[in-house]
Amino acid sequence: MSESQRELMKGNHAMCLGAIRSGARAYYGYPITPQNEATEYMSFHMPKAGGSFIQAESEIAAINMVFGAAAAGVRAMTSSSSPGISLKQEGISYIAMAELPCVIANVVRCGPGLGNIAPHQGDYFQATRGGGHGDYRTITLAPASVQEMAQLTYKAFDLADEYRNPSLILSDGVIGQMMEPVDLATIPAKDAPKKDWAVGLGQDKRERNVHTTIYLEPEDMAQMHLKLIDKYDRIRREVQYYEEFRTEDADILIVSYGNSSRVARTAIRHLREEGKVKAGMLRTISLWPYPYRILNEIASNYKAILVLEMNWGQMVEDVRLAIGDKTPIHFAGKHGGLLFTPAEIEEFVCAIDKDPNNPKTAWTPIR
Amino acid sequence: MSDVKTIAEPVQEKLVFDRPKSLTKRGFTYCPGCGHGVIHRLVAELIDEFGVQDRAIGMASVGCSVFSYWFFDCDFISCAHGRAPATATGVKRAHPDAFVFSYQGDGDLASIGMAEIMHAANRGEQITVIFVNNAIYGMTGGQMAPTTLENMVTTTSPLGRDPILAGGPIRMVEILANLDGVAFAARGSSSSPRNILKAKAYMKKAFRSQIEKKGFGIVEILSNCNTNWRKTPQEANKFIDEEMVKAFPLGVYKDVFADKSKK
Ligand SMILES: Cc1ncc(C[n+]2csc(CCOP(=O)(O)OP(=O)(O)O)c2C)c(N)n1
């Protein structure tokens, strides 16, 4: 419909712009590298958009402010990086249980502990398995470009509202910090939907609204669990986002996401140019729900699958869940906050292509 | 909850004393003699008197009052332990014309929620905090709180609170009164009808602070936990008057309405 309006932006800024354009009017955050640009951007642009910004006293306070704003019917967001996201988990659990929509962005750094501020993918389990206490899930989207930082954050708000569930953006220090063009036409400014369940004014003209997470009677709690499970099942069926890259004729399938998938793309192009190996990639965009369906469908088309992650093997478990023993799975990890290089990925791919069942690189849950 | 006890409709010919409109018909589930019921009533009376029931939004905390939304008839959020002032902040920023209040115990506000209360107050959030200090963790069965008196026996200070090891009772309204964002800070008590009326007068000012957009308002109310104090309600109220007030002097610590020189 509209022509493209490209602007060069930092990933963290694009994420915030995506949020504001999707109608977000509350942002609460606490400084932490490598996502400081987000909090800084919001401190200026959120009030300008007529929304509220607070530099909270902690990540705990920030997520609980989001809890309040979300309950009040506002599209609300917080962002942080790994240690700060750990602190938010109790709040995220409450928000999930109260079935309130919001967006939480994790510009992942390297852990555990204080770790370092380099990019990493070590928070995959935390992001895709609920993260806090209790049996819940958060919709998790993983951008691999600055454009996607904007677009997936924009989308995350829609999904959050549609399912009344927190959405997570799982990014990393590279995607957050780098600059790339964003097509602003893909994120047209819009108003957030009205929510009749929100706390607020005019209570004399409606039933009162209460948001709670405590159900002392196991029978009542079971009802709530079943309601949540029903919703999670619906999300699992309806939200499975991925991108296929050169998969049609490939012998080796790389499965990756975010920052690692960018390096993999370069490696795949190079391998093909050199006529070495026909590799392709399934880039997973939704990490919860994981795109099990497509992976299960296509797995047997390949000699082997190579899972690339900047950790010691988290998403690879989902790949195994998706395909079982259909195709040999290999895993290559990267540690400490170091990035993959195209050359080392090419080396992995060539080795696997030669010996698709090599037990040295094969990943198996049974040790 | 299956068997909900409700309050019968009044049958008197001439009503001289009724249930505030802002309380639901549900009967309180607090221990007999506990101060929460009286304090709930005061809050509800003030919501009625200020005519803000249609825009009142309460924050329940984690403690014995976790189900306070059963009793207050207005929008409510049941918050995480200690975080009510942060959640209230998010709500108030979204609805600046709402009347937003939190209702918190001393473990909730003065221990785990210390950061949130300090910073909400320091930002001068336009909210009203009702802080019920019973010197103990009631809901979890009577453990030591930051407000527990010196030498007071609790289940986690079986030999009495030793100030050398565990510090002394923390005086929140005195601390909060020092912050610029605070418009009103006072400490009352629920130990006697006379004190209850005084506490209500304090609470009224904490309501006004918000409604007239003067800033953050807090009233701490000394209350008994006769169950965990292992006392009768009468003995427990006497304990407030004779012992608790020594550590927690009653009175007004900050009042924007009184101080004319300060604007
Ligand atoms: C994060 C967390 N830690 C601990 C608890 C357990 N807990 C429930 S109520 C409570 C103490 C409440 O005491 P207080 O705030 O003094 O209120 P009271 O019950 O005395 O009214 C605690 C520690 C919890 N629910 N959440």
XYZ file of C-alpha atoms and ligand atoms in Angstrom:
656
model
C 0.000 0.000 0.000
C 2.460 2.688 1.083
C 5.916 2.961 -0.393
C 8.907 2.151 1.697
C 10.294 4.784 4.088
C 13.733 3.605 5.011
C 15.610 4.999 7.960
C 18.942 3.944 9.412
C 18.496 2.985 13.057
C 19.993 1.125 15.978
C 18.281 -2.125 16.904
C 17.306 -0.964 20.376
C 15.822 2.224 18.943
C 13.927 0.343 16.253
C 12.431 -1.900 18.920
C 11.156 1.135 20.834
C 9.822 2.783 17.699
C 7.972 -0.433 16.868
C 6.459 -0.370 20.351
C 5.326 3.242 20.196
C 3.891 2.824 16.708
C 1.919 -0.195 17.848
C 0.276 2.049 20.421
C 2.432 1.352 23.485
C 1.967 4.181 25.963
C 3.886 2.969 28.996
C 7.525 2.021 29.300
C 9.367 1.295 32.536
C 13.001 0.287 32.601
C 16.244 0.185 34.517
C 19.659 0.771 32.942
C 21.652 -2.246 31.840
C 24.017 -2.743 28.929
C 23.498 -3.667 26.090
C 19.963 -2.262 26.080
C 20.531 1.232 27.494
C 19.594 2.824 24.177
C 16.064 1.501 24.673
C 15.540 3.126 28.069
C 17.190 6.323 26.828
C 15.060 6.422 23.680
C 11.865 5.857 25.647
C 12.717 8.576 28.190
C 12.320 11.097 25.379
C 9.946 9.520 22.887
C 7.407 7.889 25.192
C 6.315 11.136 26.897
C 6.357 12.803 23.464
C 3.878 10.182 22.266
C 1.683 10.988 25.261
C 2.718 7.928 27.219
C 4.401 7.442 30.548
C 8.076 6.720 31.122
C 9.716 5.953 34.441
C 13.287 4.988 35.129
C 12.335 2.476 37.762
C 14.331 1.787 40.901
C 14.944 -1.791 39.769
C 13.871 -4.327 37.197
C 11.509 -5.717 39.819
C 9.774 -2.381 40.151
C 9.736 -1.904 36.380
C 7.928 -5.168 35.669
C 5.440 -4.472 38.455
C 4.757 -1.030 36.979
C 4.116 -2.822 33.691
C 1.756 -5.121 35.610
C -0.207 -2.064 36.770
C -0.226 -0.331 33.386
C -1.241 -3.529 31.593
C -4.061 -4.075 34.097
C -5.105 -0.488 33.424
C -5.520 -1.333 29.741
C -2.435 0.391 28.368
C -0.015 -1.260 25.957
C 2.982 -1.472 28.282
C 6.571 -2.539 27.861
C 9.790 -3.065 29.739
C 13.186 -4.027 28.439
C 16.353 -5.246 30.050
C 19.210 -7.655 29.601
C 19.787 -11.074 31.133
C 20.434 -10.354 34.855
C 17.596 -7.835 34.833
C 15.280 -10.287 33.105
C 16.004 -12.806 35.847
C 14.822 -10.225 38.372
C 11.606 -9.680 36.439
C 10.594 -13.319 36.459
C 8.336 -13.223 39.508
C 6.460 -10.320 37.935
C 6.190 -12.034 34.566
C 4.725 -15.070 36.298
C 2.098 -12.857 37.968
C 1.272 -11.127 34.684
C 0.931 -14.471 32.893
C -1.378 -15.757 35.619
C -3.449 -12.571 35.586
C -3.634 -12.959 31.792
C -2.465 -9.462 31.060
C -0.854 -8.417 27.796
C 2.532 -6.695 27.770
C 5.886 -6.887 26.029
C 9.179 -7.684 27.720
C 12.378 -7.360 25.707
C 15.553 -9.201 26.623
C 18.611 -7.869 24.816
C 20.570 -10.891 25.925
C 24.105 -10.681 27.241
C 26.428 -13.391 28.352
C 25.802 -15.180 31.639
C 25.530 -16.798 34.090
C 26.222 -14.275 36.813
C 27.309 -10.840 35.814
C 29.019 -12.502 32.840
C 29.800 -9.863 30.294
C 27.983 -7.494 27.984
C 28.764 -9.416 24.806
C 25.915 -11.044 22.864
C 24.834 -14.556 23.792
C 21.895 -16.920 23.436
C 22.032 -18.420 26.897
C 18.563 -17.271 27.971
C 16.691 -19.507 25.519
C 15.412 -21.940 28.137
C 14.361 -19.126 30.464
C 12.490 -17.399 27.637
C 10.751 -20.423 26.179
C 9.843 -22.386 29.314
C 8.010 -19.665 31.179
C 11.046 -18.329 33.017
C 9.509 -17.748 36.414
C 7.678 -20.069 38.789
C 4.599 -21.983 37.748
C 3.231 -23.615 34.643
C 2.973 -20.900 32.038
C 4.487 -19.769 28.764
C 5.259 -16.452 27.157
C 5.094 -15.867 23.409
C 8.747 -15.451 22.416
C 9.913 -13.811 19.201
C 13.548 -13.625 18.082
C 14.500 -10.802 15.715
C 17.528 -11.282 13.488
C 17.758 -7.749 12.125
C 17.050 -4.172 13.069
C 14.024 -4.252 10.772
C 12.700 -7.209 12.755
C 13.410 -5.475 16.061
C 10.831 -2.916 14.951
C 8.423 -5.262 13.253
C 8.405 -8.120 15.743
C 8.000 -5.760 18.689
C 5.049 -4.200 16.871
C 3.686 -7.704 16.276
C 4.415 -8.796 19.854
C 1.906 -6.254 21.150
C -0.785 -7.550 18.812
C -0.156 -11.125 19.885
C -0.087 -10.115 23.551
C -3.479 -8.444 23.213
C -4.968 -11.177 21.082
C -4.156 -13.867 23.610
C -3.986 -11.739 26.769
C -0.516 -13.048 27.449
C 2.926 -11.514 27.928
C 5.122 -11.501 24.807
C 8.890 -11.606 24.899
C 11.401 -10.228 22.456
C 14.570 -12.320 22.653
C 17.297 -10.308 21.027
C 20.985 -9.925 21.826
C 23.721 -7.344 22.146
C 24.563 -7.407 18.450
C 21.018 -7.024 17.132
C 20.337 -4.375 19.782
C 23.425 -2.302 19.071
C 23.937 -2.488 15.337
C 22.543 -0.075 12.785
C 20.535 -1.102 9.743
C 17.765 0.421 7.697
C 14.193 0.020 8.906
C 11.243 0.399 6.575
C 8.920 2.555 8.635
C 6.027 1.741 6.305
C 5.957 -1.728 7.877
C 5.059 -0.288 11.267
C 2.288 2.251 10.667
C 1.311 4.151 13.812
C -1.907 2.850 15.309
C -4.016 3.072 18.427
C -4.076 0.266 20.947
C -7.360 -1.626 21.259
C -9.784 -0.746 24.061
C -10.011 -3.272 26.864
C -13.242 -3.705 28.776
C -11.521 -5.830 31.426
C -9.127 -3.057 32.491
C -9.174 -1.350 35.869
C -9.979 2.324 35.601
C -12.642 4.973 35.727
C -16.406 4.825 35.208
C -16.993 1.855 37.464
C -20.575 3.016 38.116
C -21.389 2.047 34.534
C -19.959 -1.461 34.534
C -19.072 -4.464 36.666
C -15.886 -3.957 38.652
C -12.685 -5.463 37.288
C -10.369 -7.469 39.507
C -7.031 -8.937 38.498
C -5.729 -11.576 40.801
C -3.382 -14.532 40.685
C -4.331 -16.340 43.889
C -6.710 -19.318 43.872
C -6.340 -21.068 47.190
C -8.710 -23.910 46.377
C -6.957 -26.458 44.142
C -10.252 -26.985 42.276
C -10.374 -23.278 41.406
C -6.709 -23.227 40.465
C -7.210 -26.277 38.269
C -9.909 -24.364 36.384
C -7.462 -21.532 35.826
C -4.752 -23.933 34.702
C -7.116 -25.525 32.208
C -8.063 -22.106 30.899
C -4.400 -21.186 30.444
C -3.528 -24.526 28.887
C -6.370 -24.146 26.436
C -5.011 -20.750 25.473
C -1.429 -21.995 25.181
C -2.623 -24.783 22.914
C -4.377 -22.266 20.719
C -1.220 -20.147 20.549
C 0.803 -23.259 19.703
C -1.429 -23.978 16.764
C -1.651 -20.414 15.520
C 1.785 -18.907 16.111
C 4.710 -20.742 14.523
C 6.919 -18.263 12.724
C 10.021 -19.159 10.762
C 11.912 -18.337 7.612
C 13.247 -20.871 5.157
C 16.466 -19.935 3.374
C 17.680 -22.053 0.429
C 16.021 -25.151 1.884
C 14.513 -26.507 -1.353
C 17.579 -28.260 -2.723
C 19.751 -28.412 0.385
C 21.564 -31.483 1.706
C 22.397 -30.020 5.079
C 19.867 -27.996 7.067
C 21.073 -25.421 9.546
C 18.639 -24.490 12.301
C 19.412 -21.233 14.021
C 17.900 -17.969 15.210
C 18.794 -14.343 15.834
C 22.375 -13.264 15.532
C 23.775 -16.774 14.797
C 21.417 -17.142 11.845
C 22.944 -14.076 10.207
C 26.389 -15.628 10.181
C 24.892 -18.909 9.004
C 23.303 -17.125 6.042
C 26.664 -15.770 4.948
C 28.218 -19.214 5.321
C 25.456 -20.874 3.285
C 25.879 -18.367 0.450
C 29.627 -18.847 0.443
C 29.443 -22.649 0.526
C 27.138 -22.592 -2.474
C 29.241 -20.061 -4.379
C 32.277 -22.263 -3.882
C 30.245 -25.274 -4.937
C 31.183 -27.076 -1.728
C 27.943 -28.040 0.030
C 24.327 -27.273 -0.675
C 23.225 -26.022 2.715
C 19.998 -24.293 3.683
C 18.532 -22.881 6.858
C 15.375 -22.902 8.861
C 15.518 -19.707 10.889
C 13.118 -19.917 13.777
C 11.423 -16.613 14.543
C 8.946 -17.733 17.173
C 10.872 -19.636 19.841
C 7.743 -20.281 21.855
C 5.735 -21.661 20.266
C 8.582 -23.432 18.543
C 7.948 -24.175 14.846
C 7.852 -27.950 15.471
C 5.411 -28.598 12.652
C 7.527 -27.388 9.744
C 10.696 -28.890 11.171
C 9.009 -32.256 11.525
C 7.697 -31.997 7.979
C 10.963 -31.168 6.282
C 13.555 -32.924 8.464
C 13.781 -36.102 6.437
C 14.687 -34.136 3.292
C 18.213 -33.602 4.592
C 21.295 -35.714 5.202
C 21.837 -34.025 8.525
C 20.793 -31.042 10.599
C 23.212 -28.605 12.191
C 21.937 -26.533 15.090
C 23.903 -23.351 15.729
C 23.507 -21.522 19.014
C 25.653 -19.205 21.076
C 25.347 -21.456 24.136
C 26.057 -25.112 24.900
C 22.831 -26.461 23.497
C 19.361 -25.234 24.392
C 17.266 -24.863 21.235
C 18.776 -28.099 20.006
C 16.488 -29.869 22.485
C 13.489 -28.395 20.677
C 14.875 -29.567 17.352
C 15.198 -33.046 18.790
C 11.629 -32.822 20.161
C 10.443 -31.839 16.703
C 12.136 -34.566 14.695
C 13.177 -37.352 17.040
C 15.572 -39.719 15.270
C 14.436 -38.894 11.740
C 17.645 -37.148 10.766
C 21.006 -36.946 12.548
C 21.299 -33.743 14.565
C 24.623 -32.010 15.099
C 25.297 -29.145 17.391
C 27.841 -26.362 17.283
C 27.951 -23.882 20.134
C 29.767 -20.636 20.773
C 30.753 -19.394 24.174
C 31.813 -16.447 26.262
C 30.068 -13.863 24.118
C 32.144 -14.681 21.027
C 30.427 -14.603 17.651
C 30.376 -17.373 15.083
C 32.501 -16.742 12.013
C 31.319 -17.826 8.559
C 34.522 -19.846 8.133
C 33.952 -22.026 11.180
C 30.345 -22.662 10.229
C 31.480 -23.650 6.751
C 33.957 -26.048 8.300
C 31.216 -27.655 10.443
C 28.915 -27.993 7.470
C 31.600 -29.586 5.288
C 32.538 -32.052 8.001
C 28.913 -33.038 8.596
C 28.303 -33.326 4.874
C 31.181 -35.810 4.649
C 30.181 -37.763 7.730
C 26.509 -37.132 8.602
C 26.590 -39.684 11.417
C 29.855 -38.659 13.024
C 29.308 -39.350 16.722
C 31.790 -36.631 17.656
C 29.515 -33.804 16.542
C 26.189 -35.622 16.744
C 23.919 -34.310 19.460
C 22.022 -36.825 21.511
C 20.210 -36.537 24.822
C 21.599 -39.905 25.831
C 25.143 -39.721 27.170
C -14.406 -20.370 47.541
C -17.632 -22.284 47.748
C -19.396 -21.243 50.940
C -19.193 -17.469 50.902
C -20.563 -15.859 54.002
C -22.439 -12.678 53.297
C -23.782 -9.944 55.504
C -27.523 -9.866 56.049
C -29.481 -6.812 54.919
C -30.128 -4.459 57.840
C -33.594 -4.818 59.354
C -33.783 -1.733 61.573
C -36.611 0.727 61.061
C -34.292 3.702 61.225
C -30.748 3.181 60.042
C -28.196 4.758 62.310
C -25.157 2.769 61.262
C -24.738 1.011 57.947
C -22.148 -0.810 55.962
C -20.186 1.564 53.721
C -21.239 1.366 50.073
C -17.657 0.646 49.117
C -17.610 -2.630 51.017
C -19.067 -5.699 49.350
C -21.611 -7.793 51.208
C -19.030 -10.441 51.891
C -18.223 -11.066 55.550
C -14.633 -10.497 56.665
C -12.507 -13.601 56.937
C -10.005 -12.089 59.373
C -9.393 -13.496 62.831
C -11.828 -12.195 65.456
C -10.448 -9.018 67.003
C -7.907 -8.380 64.229
C -7.521 -4.760 63.157
C -7.840 -5.392 59.414
C -11.660 -5.338 59.536
C -11.832 -1.958 61.253
C -9.176 -0.507 58.955
C -11.009 -1.827 55.875
C -14.106 -0.112 57.103
C -12.306 3.210 57.551
C -10.936 3.039 54.009
C -14.375 2.209 52.626
C -16.037 5.016 54.605
C -13.551 7.479 53.143
C -14.027 6.190 49.602
C -17.736 6.839 50.156
C -17.197 10.240 51.754
C -14.937 11.444 48.948
C -17.335 9.983 46.379
C -14.608 8.150 44.490
C -15.990 4.615 44.451
C -16.483 4.748 40.681
C -12.797 5.492 40.179
C -11.124 3.781 43.121
C -8.530 1.166 42.250
C -7.055 -0.840 45.101
C -3.778 -2.720 45.296
C -3.951 -5.741 47.545
C -0.619 -6.846 48.958
C 0.599 -10.248 50.041
C -0.248 -10.931 53.645
C -3.452 -11.474 55.579
C -5.107 -8.770 53.462
C -4.311 -10.548 50.195
C -8.033 -11.037 49.621
C -8.985 -7.463 50.470
C -10.557 -7.279 46.992
C -13.233 -9.636 48.307
C -14.309 -6.870 50.634
C -13.732 -3.590 48.808
C -16.271 -2.976 46.077
C -14.098 -1.377 43.397
C -11.518 -2.351 40.789
C -8.586 -4.201 42.292
C -5.252 -5.790 41.549
C -3.723 -8.425 43.755
C -0.021 -7.517 43.607
C 3.205 -9.420 44.137
C 4.709 -9.373 47.642
C 5.991 -5.868 48.357
C 5.429 -4.507 44.882
C 2.052 -2.807 45.319
C 3.521 0.735 45.153
C 5.134 -0.074 41.779
C 1.943 -1.618 40.414
C -0.019 1.349 41.766
C 2.409 3.605 39.924
C 1.693 1.877 36.624
C -2.050 2.197 37.205
C -1.936 5.821 38.328
C 0.199 6.904 35.378
C -2.368 5.248 33.093
C -5.345 6.795 34.895
C -4.242 10.029 36.606
C -7.845 10.743 37.644
C -8.384 7.446 39.366
C -8.133 7.139 43.137
C -5.349 4.595 43.588
C -4.521 3.083 46.948
C -2.433 0.246 48.254
C -3.184 -1.687 51.416
C -0.024 -3.288 52.769
C 1.276 -5.109 55.802
C 4.597 -4.445 57.502
C 6.397 -7.459 56.067
C 5.163 -6.477 52.639
C 5.953 -2.771 52.851
C 8.922 -2.531 55.193
C 10.845 -5.678 54.319
C 10.543 -7.129 50.836
C 8.894 -4.008 49.432
C 11.264 -1.443 50.955
C 12.628 -0.275 47.602
C 9.230 0.111 45.969
C 7.697 2.122 48.817
C 10.724 4.416 49.128
C 10.863 5.200 45.437
C 7.135 5.575 44.882
C 7.182 8.040 47.780
C 10.271 9.802 46.501
C 8.724 10.216 43.064
C 5.747 11.755 44.796
C 3.374 9.277 43.204
C -0.180 10.494 43.648
C -1.269 7.417 45.534
C -2.515 6.666 49.036
C -0.865 3.958 51.093
C -2.592 2.289 54.011
C 0.146 0.582 55.973
C -0.983 -1.899 58.609
C 1.751 -2.531 61.152
C 1.116 -5.523 63.391
C 4.811 -6.046 64.187
C 4.710 -9.535 62.748
C 4.217 -11.655 59.630
C 0.630 -12.658 60.208
C -0.249 -14.756 57.217
C 2.779 -17.012 57.333
C 2.253 -17.747 60.995
C 3.922 -15.136 63.133
C 7.521 -14.752 62.046
C 9.645 -11.739 62.921
C 8.998 -8.617 60.852
C 11.244 -5.579 60.459
C 8.746 -3.887 62.761
C 8.966 -6.505 65.508
C 9.746 -4.898 68.868
C 13.007 -5.494 70.675
C 12.862 -8.692 72.711
C 9.493 -9.611 71.220
C 9.089 -13.343 70.804
C 8.066 -14.570 67.367
C 8.406 -17.941 65.677
C 11.737 -16.873 64.145
C 12.943 -14.944 67.185
C 12.094 -17.583 69.780
C 14.290 -15.917 72.390
C 12.995 -12.470 71.563
C 14.227 -10.099 68.839
C 17.861 -9.393 69.609
C 18.688 -5.919 68.288
C 22.388 -6.789 68.098
C 21.649 -9.579 65.649
C 18.406 -8.517 64.013
C 18.229 -4.744 64.335
C 15.347 -2.870 65.875
C 11.835 -1.959 64.788
C 11.946 0.131 61.640
C 9.965 3.362 61.686
C 8.677 3.812 58.171
C 6.623 6.983 58.366
C 9.472 8.844 60.058
C 11.772 7.775 57.204
C 9.247 8.501 54.480
C 8.398 11.915 55.928
C 11.913 13.027 54.965
C 11.229 12.573 51.274
C 10.152 15.582 49.237
C 7.520 13.636 47.301
C 5.565 12.849 50.459
C 2.620 15.127 51.159
C 1.258 13.411 54.209
C 2.683 10.844 56.598
C 1.212 9.880 59.935
C 0.899 7.013 62.343
C -2.343 6.073 64.016
C -3.612 3.057 65.878
C -6.620 0.772 65.775
C -6.439 -0.098 69.452
C -9.419 1.914 70.721
C -12.438 3.795 69.358
C -10.699 7.066 70.124
C -7.560 6.013 68.240
C -9.621 4.655 65.378
C -11.323 8.014 64.892
C -7.951 9.724 64.930
C -6.569 7.214 62.438
C -9.493 7.963 60.172
C -8.738 11.679 60.343
C -5.156 10.909 59.272
C -6.363 8.694 56.466
C -8.647 11.440 55.302
C -5.625 13.671 54.780
C -3.792 10.919 52.940
C -6.828 10.660 50.668
C -6.875 14.427 50.181
C -3.175 14.427 49.301
C -3.968 12.334 46.283
C -7.307 13.850 45.348
C -5.903 17.392 45.536
C -2.734 16.208 43.761
C -0.410 17.237 46.581
C 1.639 14.064 46.430
C 2.159 10.770 48.108
C 0.144 10.057 51.246
C 0.732 7.315 53.783
C -0.875 6.366 57.056
C 0.648 3.680 59.187
C -1.828 2.074 61.531
C -0.691 0.030 64.488
C -2.856 -3.029 64.579
C -2.990 -6.201 66.607
C -2.306 -9.723 65.524
C -3.832 -11.301 68.584
C -3.599 -14.778 67.083
C 0.139 -14.748 66.496
C 0.849 -12.595 69.527
C -0.888 -15.341 71.516
C -3.068 -12.793 73.298
C -6.761 -12.084 73.605
C -7.931 -9.147 71.466
C -8.224 -7.031 74.607
C -4.713 -7.894 75.759
C -3.443 -7.329 72.247
C -4.911 -3.843 72.006
C -3.480 -3.074 75.422
C -0.102 -4.232 74.134
C -0.361 -1.685 71.305
C -1.181 1.124 73.736
C 1.438 0.189 76.299
C 4.317 -1.300 74.319
C 4.038 -0.724 70.592
C 3.553 3.033 70.809
C 6.897 3.316 72.622
C 8.681 2.101 69.506
C 6.158 3.649 67.152
C 5.009 7.038 68.492
C 1.623 8.067 67.151
C 1.237 11.360 65.373
C 1.668 13.335 62.177
C 5.134 13.378 60.639
C 4.430 15.352 57.515
C 1.390 17.370 56.544
C 1.319 19.660 53.511
C -2.060 20.921 54.580
C -0.766 22.155 57.937
C 2.447 23.763 56.781
C 1.325 26.990 55.167
C 4.860 28.309 54.619
C 5.550 25.408 52.292
C 3.794 25.446 48.986
C 8.123 -13.478 47.154
C 7.360 -13.971 48.326
N 8.026 -14.253 49.469
C 7.350 -14.721 50.531
C 5.997 -14.907 50.485
C 5.281 -15.483 51.667
N 4.495 -14.521 52.438
C 3.175 -14.449 52.312
S 2.476 -13.340 53.346
C 3.981 -12.938 54.006
C 4.123 -11.961 55.133
C 3.115 -10.917 55.205
O 3.264 -10.216 56.365
P 2.734 -8.743 56.511
O 3.065 -7.967 55.286
O 3.265 -8.218 57.778
O 1.148 -8.865 56.518
P 0.164 -9.591 57.585
O 0.022 -10.991 57.094
O 0.813 -9.516 58.916
O -1.106 -8.842 57.493
C 4.980 -13.682 53.407
C 6.406 -13.579 53.782
C 5.343 -14.607 49.261
N 4.022 -14.771 49.110
N 6.043 -14.127 48.220
